[in-house]
Structure formats: structure tokens, C-alpha cells
PDB file of C-alpha atoms in Angstrom:
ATOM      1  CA  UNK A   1      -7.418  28.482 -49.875  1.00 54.00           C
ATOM      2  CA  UNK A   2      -3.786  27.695 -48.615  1.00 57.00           C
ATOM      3  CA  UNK A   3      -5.222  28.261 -45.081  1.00 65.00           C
ATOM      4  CA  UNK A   4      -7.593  25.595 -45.405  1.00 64.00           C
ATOM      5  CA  UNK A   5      -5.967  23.420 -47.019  1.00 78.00           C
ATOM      6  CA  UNK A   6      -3.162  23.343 -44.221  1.00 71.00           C
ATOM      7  CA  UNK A   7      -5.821  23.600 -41.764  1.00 70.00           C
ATOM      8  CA  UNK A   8      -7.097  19.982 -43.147  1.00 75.00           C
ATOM      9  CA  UNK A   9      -3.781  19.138 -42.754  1.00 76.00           C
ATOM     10  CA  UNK A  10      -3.454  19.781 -39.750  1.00 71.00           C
ATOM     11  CA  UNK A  11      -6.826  18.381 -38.988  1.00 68.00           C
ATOM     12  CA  UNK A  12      -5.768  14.908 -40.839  1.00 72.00           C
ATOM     13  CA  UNK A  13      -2.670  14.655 -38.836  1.00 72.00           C
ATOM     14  CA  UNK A  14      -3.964  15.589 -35.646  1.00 69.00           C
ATOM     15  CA  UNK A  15      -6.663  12.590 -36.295  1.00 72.00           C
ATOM     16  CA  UNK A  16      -4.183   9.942 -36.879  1.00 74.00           C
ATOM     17  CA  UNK A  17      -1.950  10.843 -34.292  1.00 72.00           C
ATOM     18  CA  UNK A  18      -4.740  10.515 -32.175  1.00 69.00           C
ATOM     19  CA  UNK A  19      -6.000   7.167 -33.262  1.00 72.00           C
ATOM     20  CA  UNK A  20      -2.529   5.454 -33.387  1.00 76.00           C
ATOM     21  CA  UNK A  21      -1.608   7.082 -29.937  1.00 73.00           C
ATOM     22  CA  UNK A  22      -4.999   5.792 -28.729  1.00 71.00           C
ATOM     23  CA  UNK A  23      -4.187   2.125 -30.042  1.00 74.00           C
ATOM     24  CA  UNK A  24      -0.645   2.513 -28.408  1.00 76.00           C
ATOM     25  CA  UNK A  25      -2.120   3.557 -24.923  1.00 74.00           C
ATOM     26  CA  UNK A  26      -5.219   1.306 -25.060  1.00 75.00           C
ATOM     27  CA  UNK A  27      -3.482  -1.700 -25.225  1.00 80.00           C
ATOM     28  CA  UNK A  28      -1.496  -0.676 -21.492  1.00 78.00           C
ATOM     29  CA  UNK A  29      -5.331   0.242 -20.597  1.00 79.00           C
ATOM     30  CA  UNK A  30      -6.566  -2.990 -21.590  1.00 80.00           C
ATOM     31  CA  UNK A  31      -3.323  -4.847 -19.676  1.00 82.00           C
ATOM     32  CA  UNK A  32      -4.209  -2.220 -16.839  1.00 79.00           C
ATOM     33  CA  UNK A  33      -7.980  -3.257 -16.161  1.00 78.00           C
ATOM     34  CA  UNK A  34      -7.908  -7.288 -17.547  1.00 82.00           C
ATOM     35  CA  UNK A  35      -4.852  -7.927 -14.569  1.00 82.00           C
ATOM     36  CA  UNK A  36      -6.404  -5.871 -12.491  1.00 78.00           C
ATOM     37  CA  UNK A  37     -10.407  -7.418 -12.582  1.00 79.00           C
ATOM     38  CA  UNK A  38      -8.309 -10.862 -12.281  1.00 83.00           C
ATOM     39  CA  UNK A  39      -6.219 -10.123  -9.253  1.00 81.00           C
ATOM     40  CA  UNK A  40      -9.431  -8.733  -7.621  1.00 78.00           C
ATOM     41  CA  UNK A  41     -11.068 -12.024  -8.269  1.00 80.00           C
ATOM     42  CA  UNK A  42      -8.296 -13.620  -6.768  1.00 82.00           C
ATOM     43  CA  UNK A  43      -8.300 -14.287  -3.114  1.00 83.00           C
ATOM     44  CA  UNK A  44      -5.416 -13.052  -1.331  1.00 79.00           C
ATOM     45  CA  UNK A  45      -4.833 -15.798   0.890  1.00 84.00           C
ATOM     46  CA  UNK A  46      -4.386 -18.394  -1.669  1.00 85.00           C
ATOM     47  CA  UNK A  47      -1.847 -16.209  -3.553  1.00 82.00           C
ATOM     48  CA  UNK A  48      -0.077 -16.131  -0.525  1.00 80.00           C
ATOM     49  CA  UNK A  49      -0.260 -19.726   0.249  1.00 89.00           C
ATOM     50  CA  UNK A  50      -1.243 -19.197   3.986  1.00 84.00           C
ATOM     51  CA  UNK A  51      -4.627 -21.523   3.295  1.00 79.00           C
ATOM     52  CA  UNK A  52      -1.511 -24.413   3.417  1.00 85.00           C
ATOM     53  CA  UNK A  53       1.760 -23.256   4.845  1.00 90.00           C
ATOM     54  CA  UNK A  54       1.784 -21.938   8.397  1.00 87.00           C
ATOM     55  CA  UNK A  55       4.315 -19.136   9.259  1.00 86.00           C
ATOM     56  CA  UNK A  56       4.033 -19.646  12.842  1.00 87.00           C
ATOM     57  CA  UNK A  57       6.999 -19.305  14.929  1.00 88.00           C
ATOM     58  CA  UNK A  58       8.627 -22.743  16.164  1.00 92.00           C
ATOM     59  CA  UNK A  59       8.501 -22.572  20.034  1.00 94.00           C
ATOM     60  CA  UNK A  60      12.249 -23.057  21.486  1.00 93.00           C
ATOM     61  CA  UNK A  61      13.085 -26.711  22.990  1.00 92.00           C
ATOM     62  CA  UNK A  62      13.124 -27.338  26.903  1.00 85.00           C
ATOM     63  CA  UNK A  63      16.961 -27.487  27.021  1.00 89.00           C
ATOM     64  CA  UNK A  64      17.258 -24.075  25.365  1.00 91.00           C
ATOM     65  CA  UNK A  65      19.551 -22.060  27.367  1.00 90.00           C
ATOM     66  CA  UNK A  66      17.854 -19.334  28.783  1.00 92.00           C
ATOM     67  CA  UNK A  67      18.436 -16.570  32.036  1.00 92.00           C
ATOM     68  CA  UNK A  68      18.469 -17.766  34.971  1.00 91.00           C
ATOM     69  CA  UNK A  69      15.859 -14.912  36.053  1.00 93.00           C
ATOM     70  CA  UNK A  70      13.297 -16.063  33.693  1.00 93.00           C
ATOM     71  CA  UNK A  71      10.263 -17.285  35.464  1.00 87.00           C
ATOM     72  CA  UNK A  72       8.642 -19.142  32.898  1.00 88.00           C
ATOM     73  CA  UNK A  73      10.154 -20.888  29.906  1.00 89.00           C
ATOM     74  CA  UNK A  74       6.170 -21.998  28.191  1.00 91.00           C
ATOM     75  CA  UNK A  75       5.604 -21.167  24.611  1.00 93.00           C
ATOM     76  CA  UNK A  76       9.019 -18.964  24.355  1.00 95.00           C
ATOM     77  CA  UNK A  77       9.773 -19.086  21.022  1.00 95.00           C
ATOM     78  CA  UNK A  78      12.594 -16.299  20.550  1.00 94.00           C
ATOM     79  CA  UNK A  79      15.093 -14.334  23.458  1.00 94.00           C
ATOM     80  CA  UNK A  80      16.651 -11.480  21.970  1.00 94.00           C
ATOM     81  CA  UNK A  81      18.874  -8.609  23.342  1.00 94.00           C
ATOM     82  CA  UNK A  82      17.965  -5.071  21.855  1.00 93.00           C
ATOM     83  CA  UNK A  83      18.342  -1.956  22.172  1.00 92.00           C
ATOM     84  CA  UNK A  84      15.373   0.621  23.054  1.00 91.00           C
ATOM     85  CA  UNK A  85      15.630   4.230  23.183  1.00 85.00           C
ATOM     86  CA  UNK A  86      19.590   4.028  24.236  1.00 85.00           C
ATOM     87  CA  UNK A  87      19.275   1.136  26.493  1.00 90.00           C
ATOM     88  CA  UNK A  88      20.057  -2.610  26.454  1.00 94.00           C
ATOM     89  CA  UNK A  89      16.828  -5.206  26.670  1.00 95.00           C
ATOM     90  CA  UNK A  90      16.479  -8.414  26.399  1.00 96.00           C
ATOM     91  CA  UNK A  91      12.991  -8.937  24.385  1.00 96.00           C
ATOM     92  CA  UNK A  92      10.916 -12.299  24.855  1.00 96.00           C
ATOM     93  CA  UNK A  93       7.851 -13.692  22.198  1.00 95.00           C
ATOM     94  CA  UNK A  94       5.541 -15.900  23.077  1.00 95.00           C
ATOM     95  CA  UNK A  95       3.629 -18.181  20.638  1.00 93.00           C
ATOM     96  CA  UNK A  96       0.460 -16.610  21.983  1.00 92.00           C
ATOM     97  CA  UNK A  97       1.870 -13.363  20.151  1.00 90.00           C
ATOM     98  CA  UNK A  98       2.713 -11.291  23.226  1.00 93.00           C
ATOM     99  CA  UNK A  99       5.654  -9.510  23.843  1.00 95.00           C
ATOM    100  CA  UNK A 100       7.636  -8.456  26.724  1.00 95.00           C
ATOM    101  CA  UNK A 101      11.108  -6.325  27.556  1.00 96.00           C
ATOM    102  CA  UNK A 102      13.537  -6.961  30.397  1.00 96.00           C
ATOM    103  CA  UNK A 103      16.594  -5.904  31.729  1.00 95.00           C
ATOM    104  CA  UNK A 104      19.096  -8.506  30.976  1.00 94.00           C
ATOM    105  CA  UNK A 105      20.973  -8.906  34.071  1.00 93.00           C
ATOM    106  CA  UNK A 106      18.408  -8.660  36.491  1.00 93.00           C
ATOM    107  CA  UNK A 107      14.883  -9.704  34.513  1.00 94.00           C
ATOM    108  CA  UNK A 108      13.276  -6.903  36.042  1.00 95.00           C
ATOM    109  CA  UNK A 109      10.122  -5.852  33.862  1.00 95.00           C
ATOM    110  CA  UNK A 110      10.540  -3.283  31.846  1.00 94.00           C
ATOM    111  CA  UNK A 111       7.703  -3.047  29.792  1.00 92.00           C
ATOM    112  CA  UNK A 112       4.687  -1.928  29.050  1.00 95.00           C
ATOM    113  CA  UNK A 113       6.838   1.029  28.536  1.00 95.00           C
ATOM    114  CA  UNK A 114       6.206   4.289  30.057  1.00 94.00           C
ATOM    115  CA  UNK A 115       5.483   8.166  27.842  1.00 96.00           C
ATOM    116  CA  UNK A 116       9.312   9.037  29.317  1.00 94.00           C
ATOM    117  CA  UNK A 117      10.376   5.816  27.362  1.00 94.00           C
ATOM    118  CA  UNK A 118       8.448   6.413  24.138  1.00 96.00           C
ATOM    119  CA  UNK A 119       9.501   9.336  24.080  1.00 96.00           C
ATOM    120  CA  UNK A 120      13.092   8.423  24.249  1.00 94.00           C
ATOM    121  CA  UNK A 121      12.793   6.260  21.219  1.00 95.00           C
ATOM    122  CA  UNK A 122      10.912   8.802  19.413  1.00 96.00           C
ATOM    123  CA  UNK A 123      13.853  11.260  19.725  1.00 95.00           C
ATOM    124  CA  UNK A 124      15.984   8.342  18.953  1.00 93.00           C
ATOM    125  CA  UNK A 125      14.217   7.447  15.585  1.00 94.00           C
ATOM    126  CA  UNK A 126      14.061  10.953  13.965  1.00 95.00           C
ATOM    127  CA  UNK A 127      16.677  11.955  11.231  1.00 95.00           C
ATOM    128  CA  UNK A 128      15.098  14.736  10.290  1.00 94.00           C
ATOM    129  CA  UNK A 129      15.664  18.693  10.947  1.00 95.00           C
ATOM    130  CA  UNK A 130      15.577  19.448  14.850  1.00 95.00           C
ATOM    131  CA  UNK A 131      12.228  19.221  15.968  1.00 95.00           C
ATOM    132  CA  UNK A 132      10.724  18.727  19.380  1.00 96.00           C
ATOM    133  CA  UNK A 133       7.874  16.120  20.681  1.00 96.00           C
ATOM    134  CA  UNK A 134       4.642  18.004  20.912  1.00 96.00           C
ATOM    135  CA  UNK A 135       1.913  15.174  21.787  1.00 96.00           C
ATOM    136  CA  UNK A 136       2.206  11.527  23.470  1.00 97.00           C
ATOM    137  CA  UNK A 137      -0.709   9.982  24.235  1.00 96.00           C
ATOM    138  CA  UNK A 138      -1.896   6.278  24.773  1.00 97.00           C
ATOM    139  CA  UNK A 139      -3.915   4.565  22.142  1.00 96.00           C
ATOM    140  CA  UNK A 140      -5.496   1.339  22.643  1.00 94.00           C
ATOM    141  CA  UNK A 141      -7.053   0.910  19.526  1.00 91.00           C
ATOM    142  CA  UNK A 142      -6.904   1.172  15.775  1.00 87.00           C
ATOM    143  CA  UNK A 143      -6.851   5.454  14.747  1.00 86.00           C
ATOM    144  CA  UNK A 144      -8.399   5.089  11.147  1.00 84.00           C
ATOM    145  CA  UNK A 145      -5.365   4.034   8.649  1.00 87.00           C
ATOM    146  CA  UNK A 146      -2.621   5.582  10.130  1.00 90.00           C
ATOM    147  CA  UNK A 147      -2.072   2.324  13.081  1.00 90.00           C
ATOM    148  CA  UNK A 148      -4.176  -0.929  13.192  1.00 88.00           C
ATOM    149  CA  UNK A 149      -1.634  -2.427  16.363  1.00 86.00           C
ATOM    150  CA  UNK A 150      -0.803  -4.317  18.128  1.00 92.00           C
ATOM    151  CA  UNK A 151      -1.930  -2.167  20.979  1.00 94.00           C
ATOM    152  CA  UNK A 152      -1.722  -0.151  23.403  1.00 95.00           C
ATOM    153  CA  UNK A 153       0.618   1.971  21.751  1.00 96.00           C
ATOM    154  CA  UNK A 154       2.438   5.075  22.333  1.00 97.00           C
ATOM    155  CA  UNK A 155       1.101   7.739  19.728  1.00 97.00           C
ATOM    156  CA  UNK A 156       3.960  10.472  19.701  1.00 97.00           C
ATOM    157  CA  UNK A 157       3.592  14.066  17.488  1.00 97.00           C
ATOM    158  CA  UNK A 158       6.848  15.799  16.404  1.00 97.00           C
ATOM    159  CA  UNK A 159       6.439  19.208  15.968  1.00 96.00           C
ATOM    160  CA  UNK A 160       7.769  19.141  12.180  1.00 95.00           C
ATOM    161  CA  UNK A 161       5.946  20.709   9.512  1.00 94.00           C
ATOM    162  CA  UNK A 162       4.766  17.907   7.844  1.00 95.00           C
ATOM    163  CA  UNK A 163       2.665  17.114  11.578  1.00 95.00           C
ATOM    164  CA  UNK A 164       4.865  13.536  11.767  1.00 96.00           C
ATOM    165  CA  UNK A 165       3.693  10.934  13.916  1.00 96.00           C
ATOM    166  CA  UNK A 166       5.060   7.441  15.152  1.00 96.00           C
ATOM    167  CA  UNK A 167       3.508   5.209  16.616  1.00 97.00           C
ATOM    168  CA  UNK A 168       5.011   2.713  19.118  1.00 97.00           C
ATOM    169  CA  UNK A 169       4.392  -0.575  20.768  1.00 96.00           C
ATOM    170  CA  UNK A 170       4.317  -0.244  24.713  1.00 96.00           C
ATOM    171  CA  UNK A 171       5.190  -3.648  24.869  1.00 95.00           C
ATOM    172  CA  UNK A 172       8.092  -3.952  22.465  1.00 95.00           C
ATOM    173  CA  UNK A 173       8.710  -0.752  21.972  1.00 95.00           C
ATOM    174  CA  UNK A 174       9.050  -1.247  18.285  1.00 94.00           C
ATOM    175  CA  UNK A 175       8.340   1.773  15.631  1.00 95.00           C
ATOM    176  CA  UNK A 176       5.268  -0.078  14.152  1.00 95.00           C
ATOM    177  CA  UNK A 177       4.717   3.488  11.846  1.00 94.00           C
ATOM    178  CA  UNK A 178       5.592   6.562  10.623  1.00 95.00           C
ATOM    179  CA  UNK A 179       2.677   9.065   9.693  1.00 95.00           C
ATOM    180  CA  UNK A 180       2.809  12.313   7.925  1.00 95.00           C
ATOM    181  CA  UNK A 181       0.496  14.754   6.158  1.00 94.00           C
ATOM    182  CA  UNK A 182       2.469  13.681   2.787  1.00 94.00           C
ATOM    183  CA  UNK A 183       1.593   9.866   3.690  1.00 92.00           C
ATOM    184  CA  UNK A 184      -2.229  11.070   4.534  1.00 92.00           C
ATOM    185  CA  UNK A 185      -2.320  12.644   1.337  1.00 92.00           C
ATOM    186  CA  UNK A 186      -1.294   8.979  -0.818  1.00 91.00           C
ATOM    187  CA  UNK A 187      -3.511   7.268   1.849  1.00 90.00           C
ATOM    188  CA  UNK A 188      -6.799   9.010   0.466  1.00 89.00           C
ATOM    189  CA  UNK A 189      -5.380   9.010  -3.059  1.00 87.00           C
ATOM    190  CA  UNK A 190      -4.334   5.204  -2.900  1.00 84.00           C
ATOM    191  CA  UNK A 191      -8.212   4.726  -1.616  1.00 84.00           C
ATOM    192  CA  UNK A 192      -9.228   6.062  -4.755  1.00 81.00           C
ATOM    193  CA  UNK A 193      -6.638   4.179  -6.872  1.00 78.00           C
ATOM    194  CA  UNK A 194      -8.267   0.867  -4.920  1.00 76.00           C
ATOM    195  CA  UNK A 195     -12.110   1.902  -4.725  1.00 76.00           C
ATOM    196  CA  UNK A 196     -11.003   1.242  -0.770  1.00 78.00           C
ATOM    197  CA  UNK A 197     -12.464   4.639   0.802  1.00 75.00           C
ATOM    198  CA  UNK A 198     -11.826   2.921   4.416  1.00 77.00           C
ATOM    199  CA  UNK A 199      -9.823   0.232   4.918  1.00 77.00           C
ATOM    200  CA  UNK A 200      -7.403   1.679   2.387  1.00 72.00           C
ATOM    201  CA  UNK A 201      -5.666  -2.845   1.591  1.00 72.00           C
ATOM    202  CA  UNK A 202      -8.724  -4.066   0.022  1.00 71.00           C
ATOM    203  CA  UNK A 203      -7.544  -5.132  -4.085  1.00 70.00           C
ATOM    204  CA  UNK A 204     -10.693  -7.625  -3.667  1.00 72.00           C
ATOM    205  CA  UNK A 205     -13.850  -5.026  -3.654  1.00 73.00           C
ATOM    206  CA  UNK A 206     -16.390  -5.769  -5.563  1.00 78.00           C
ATOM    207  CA  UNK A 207     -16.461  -2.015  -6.888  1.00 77.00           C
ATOM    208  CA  UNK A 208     -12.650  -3.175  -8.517  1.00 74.00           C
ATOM    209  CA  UNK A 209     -13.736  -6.102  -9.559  1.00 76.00           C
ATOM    210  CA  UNK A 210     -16.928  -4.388 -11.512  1.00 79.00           C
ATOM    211  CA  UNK A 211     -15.050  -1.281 -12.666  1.00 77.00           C
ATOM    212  CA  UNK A 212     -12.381  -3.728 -13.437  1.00 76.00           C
ATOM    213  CA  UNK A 213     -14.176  -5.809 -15.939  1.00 81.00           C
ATOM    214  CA  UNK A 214     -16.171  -2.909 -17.567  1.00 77.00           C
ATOM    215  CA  UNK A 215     -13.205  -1.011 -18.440  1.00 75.00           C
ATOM    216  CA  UNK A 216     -11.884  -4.521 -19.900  1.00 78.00           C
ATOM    217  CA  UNK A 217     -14.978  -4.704 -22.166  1.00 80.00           C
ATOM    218  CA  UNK A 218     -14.484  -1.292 -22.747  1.00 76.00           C
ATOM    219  CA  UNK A 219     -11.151  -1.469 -24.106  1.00 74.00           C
ATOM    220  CA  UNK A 220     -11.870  -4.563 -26.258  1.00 78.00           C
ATOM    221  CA  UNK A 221     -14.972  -3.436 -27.777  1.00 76.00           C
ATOM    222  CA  UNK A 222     -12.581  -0.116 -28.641  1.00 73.00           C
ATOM    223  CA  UNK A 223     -10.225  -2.211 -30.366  1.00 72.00           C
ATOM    224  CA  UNK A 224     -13.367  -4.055 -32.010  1.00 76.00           C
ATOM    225  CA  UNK A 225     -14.794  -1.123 -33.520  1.00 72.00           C
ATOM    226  CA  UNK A 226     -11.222   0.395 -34.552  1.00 69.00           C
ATOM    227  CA  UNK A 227     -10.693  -2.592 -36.585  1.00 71.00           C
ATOM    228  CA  UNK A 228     -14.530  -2.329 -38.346  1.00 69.00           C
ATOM    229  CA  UNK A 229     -13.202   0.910 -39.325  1.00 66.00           C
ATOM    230  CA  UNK A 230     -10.077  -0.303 -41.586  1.00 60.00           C
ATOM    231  CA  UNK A 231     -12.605  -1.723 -44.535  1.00 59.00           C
ATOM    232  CA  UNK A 232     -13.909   1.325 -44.690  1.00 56.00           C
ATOM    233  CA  UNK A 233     -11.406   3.668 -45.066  1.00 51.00           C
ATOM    234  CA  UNK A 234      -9.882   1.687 -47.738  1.00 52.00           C
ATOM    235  CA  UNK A 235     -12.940   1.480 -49.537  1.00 54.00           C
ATOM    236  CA  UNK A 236     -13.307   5.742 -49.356  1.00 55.00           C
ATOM    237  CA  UNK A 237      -9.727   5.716 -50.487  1.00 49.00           C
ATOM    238  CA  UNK A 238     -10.331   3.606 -53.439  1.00 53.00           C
ATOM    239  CA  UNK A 239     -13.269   5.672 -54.489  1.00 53.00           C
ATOM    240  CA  UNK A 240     -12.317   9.176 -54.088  1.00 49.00           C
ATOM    241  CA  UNK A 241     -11.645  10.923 -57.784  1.00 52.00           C
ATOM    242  CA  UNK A 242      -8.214  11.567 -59.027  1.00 52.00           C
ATOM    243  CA  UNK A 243      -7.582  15.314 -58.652  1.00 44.00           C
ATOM    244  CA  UNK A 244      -7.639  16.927 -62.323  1.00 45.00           C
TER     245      UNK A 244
END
């Protein structure tokens, strides 16, 4: 008789532990899916602001200085001296978006950049344990999620055990990314997360925005029904005998 009657207990506790821990939680699951239906509903752009403010570059005024060596001064709209893989460059934008490397002293041309290059400011860019470079190859276009440009690119494969890659722009030669099988691994998980099983930076699917609002109705008609419940508990407790 003890037995049972600490197994009821038990039972008793274990049932309003759940149903206050499930208020507790539902109310983060209810925050959760209501934000998260609304920012899908929400276009991107607006939130952003870039349907009215433009973030294009100002092109640089006519008396600029600039070198002597360059050989056109249209739609320049920033000179800056870097340095790429161990070696001093003077880098040149465009408003048209393109990008080009020269040596400052005597302009000569110094990009698109060549594997020996990349591969200089792939050794350049790793902090991690010694490794070697065991792949470079020329991409011109987007590979999956890992790179979407700009391109052609310089695709370069350390041979770490976590199979890094970078990925670097033959005009620039800018890091654009950093790949591993760790990041591949968030990549398919954060599709999941998103309902985005290819483009992996869609938060306005209509599968998010669906699964977004049910689970919102979901929670609320949880909360609904909870609260139908209260009435009738008291009334049970009111009518349940006195124990002799």
C-alpha cells in the first residue's frame, strides 16, 4: 500500500512538473515560431532599406591624385595599396564592380592571379597545424554553398584533417571563404533549421512561413486548452470526499 501510494506520488509530481515546465517552455516556443512566421513574411530588402538607400560606391573626382602609370582614370572609385601573399599591390575598383591588382611603381598587371600566387596566399592565410596544399584548381562558377563569387576563383585544398578549403578571388586575390567538413556539417544542419535544403540564406520560404504559423496556432491553442483545464480541476478538488 505504501508502494502505491508513493508511486501516485510520484506519478502526481511527475505530472505537474511536466505541465508547469511545458507552460515555461511553450511560451519561448510560441516567441520562437510567432517571430519567426513574421520575419519570413517580411521581405528582406525592405528590412534592409536597400528598396531606398543605395550603397553604391561614390566614384573618385577628376582631380584625384592618382599614378602616373594608370591608363584610365573612368569610374575609379577607390586606389588602395595591399598586400597579397607577401607582396606589395596597389588594388583598383571600378563602379562596374571589377577589380584589378598592380604593382605600384611600375602599373604592370598583376592580376588575374596565377595557381603559384594563390597558392602563396593560401600558405599565408593558414594558422593552423603545419599542413601542406593538396589541390588548386580554377573555378568559374558557384560550387553548391561553399562559394557563390565573384569568379573565377582560385579553389585551394589544405591537406588538414578537417579537408579545409579557401577559396580566392583571381582578381583581388581576396580570401572570399573558408570551408571545412565542420562548416559542411552546420551548412546541411542550418538548411534544416531554415527549411532551405539548397540555397542554404532563404528565412522567406514558404515552407517557414507555413511551418511557422502552424506551430504558432499550435502553441496558442496549447495554452487555450491548458487554461479550459483550470475550472476543472478545481471543481474535482472541491468534490473529492474528506478522507475518514
Amino acid at each position: 500500500m505504501a508502494t502505491r501510494s508513493f508511486k501516485l506520488r510520484l506519478h502526481v509530481l511527475g505530472s505537474k512538473l511536466h505541465k508547469w515546465l511545458a507552460v515555461f517552455v511553450g511560451v519561448q516556443v510560441l516567441l520562437w515560431m510567432a517571430t519567426g512566421a513574421l520575419m519570413s513574411f517580411l521581405d528582406i530588402e525592405e528590412v534592409r532599406s536597400e528598396h531606398v538607400v543605395s550603397r553604391a560606391p561614390e566614384v573618385l573626382p577628376a582631380n584625384a591624385a592618382m599614378p602616373e602609370w594608370l591608363d584610365s582614370r573612368e569610374g575609379v572609385v577607390s586606389l588602395a595599396t595591399r598586400a597579397v601573399g607577401g607582396r606589395t599591390v596597389t588594388e583598383i575598383r571600378r563602379d562596374d564592380g571589377s577589380v584589378t591588382l598592380r604593382d605600384p611603381n611600375s602599373g604592370a598587371l598583376l592580376s588575374p592571379l596565377s595557381s603559384a600566387s594563390a597558392q602563396a596566399i593560401a600558405r599565408h592565410a593558414w594558422t593552423g597545424p603545419p599542413t601542406t596544399i593538396a589541390t588548386t584548381r580554377l573555378i568559374e562558377g558557384a560550387v553548391g554553398t561553399e562559394s557563390r563569387g565573384p569568379f573565377p576563383a582560385w579553389q585551394i585544398t589544405y591537406g588538414d584533417e578537417d579537408n579545409t578549403r579557401v577559396y580566392i578571388d583571381a582578381s583581388s586575390g581576396s580570401v572570399l571563404a573558408a570551408r571545412s567538413d565542420t562548416w559542411r556539417l552546420f551548412d546541411f544542419i542550418w538548411g534544416l533549421h531554415i527549411m532551405d535544403w539548397t540555397q542554404r540564406d532563404r528565412i522567406n520560404s514558404w515552407w517557414l512561413l507555413l511551418f511557422g504559423i502552424g506551430g504558432t496556432i499550435i502553441a496558442v491553442s496549447g495554452f487555450v486548452l491548458l487554461a479550459n483545464r483550470f475550472p476543472r480541476i478545481r471543481r474535482r478538488a472541491k468534490h473529492v470526499p474528506n478522507a475518514p
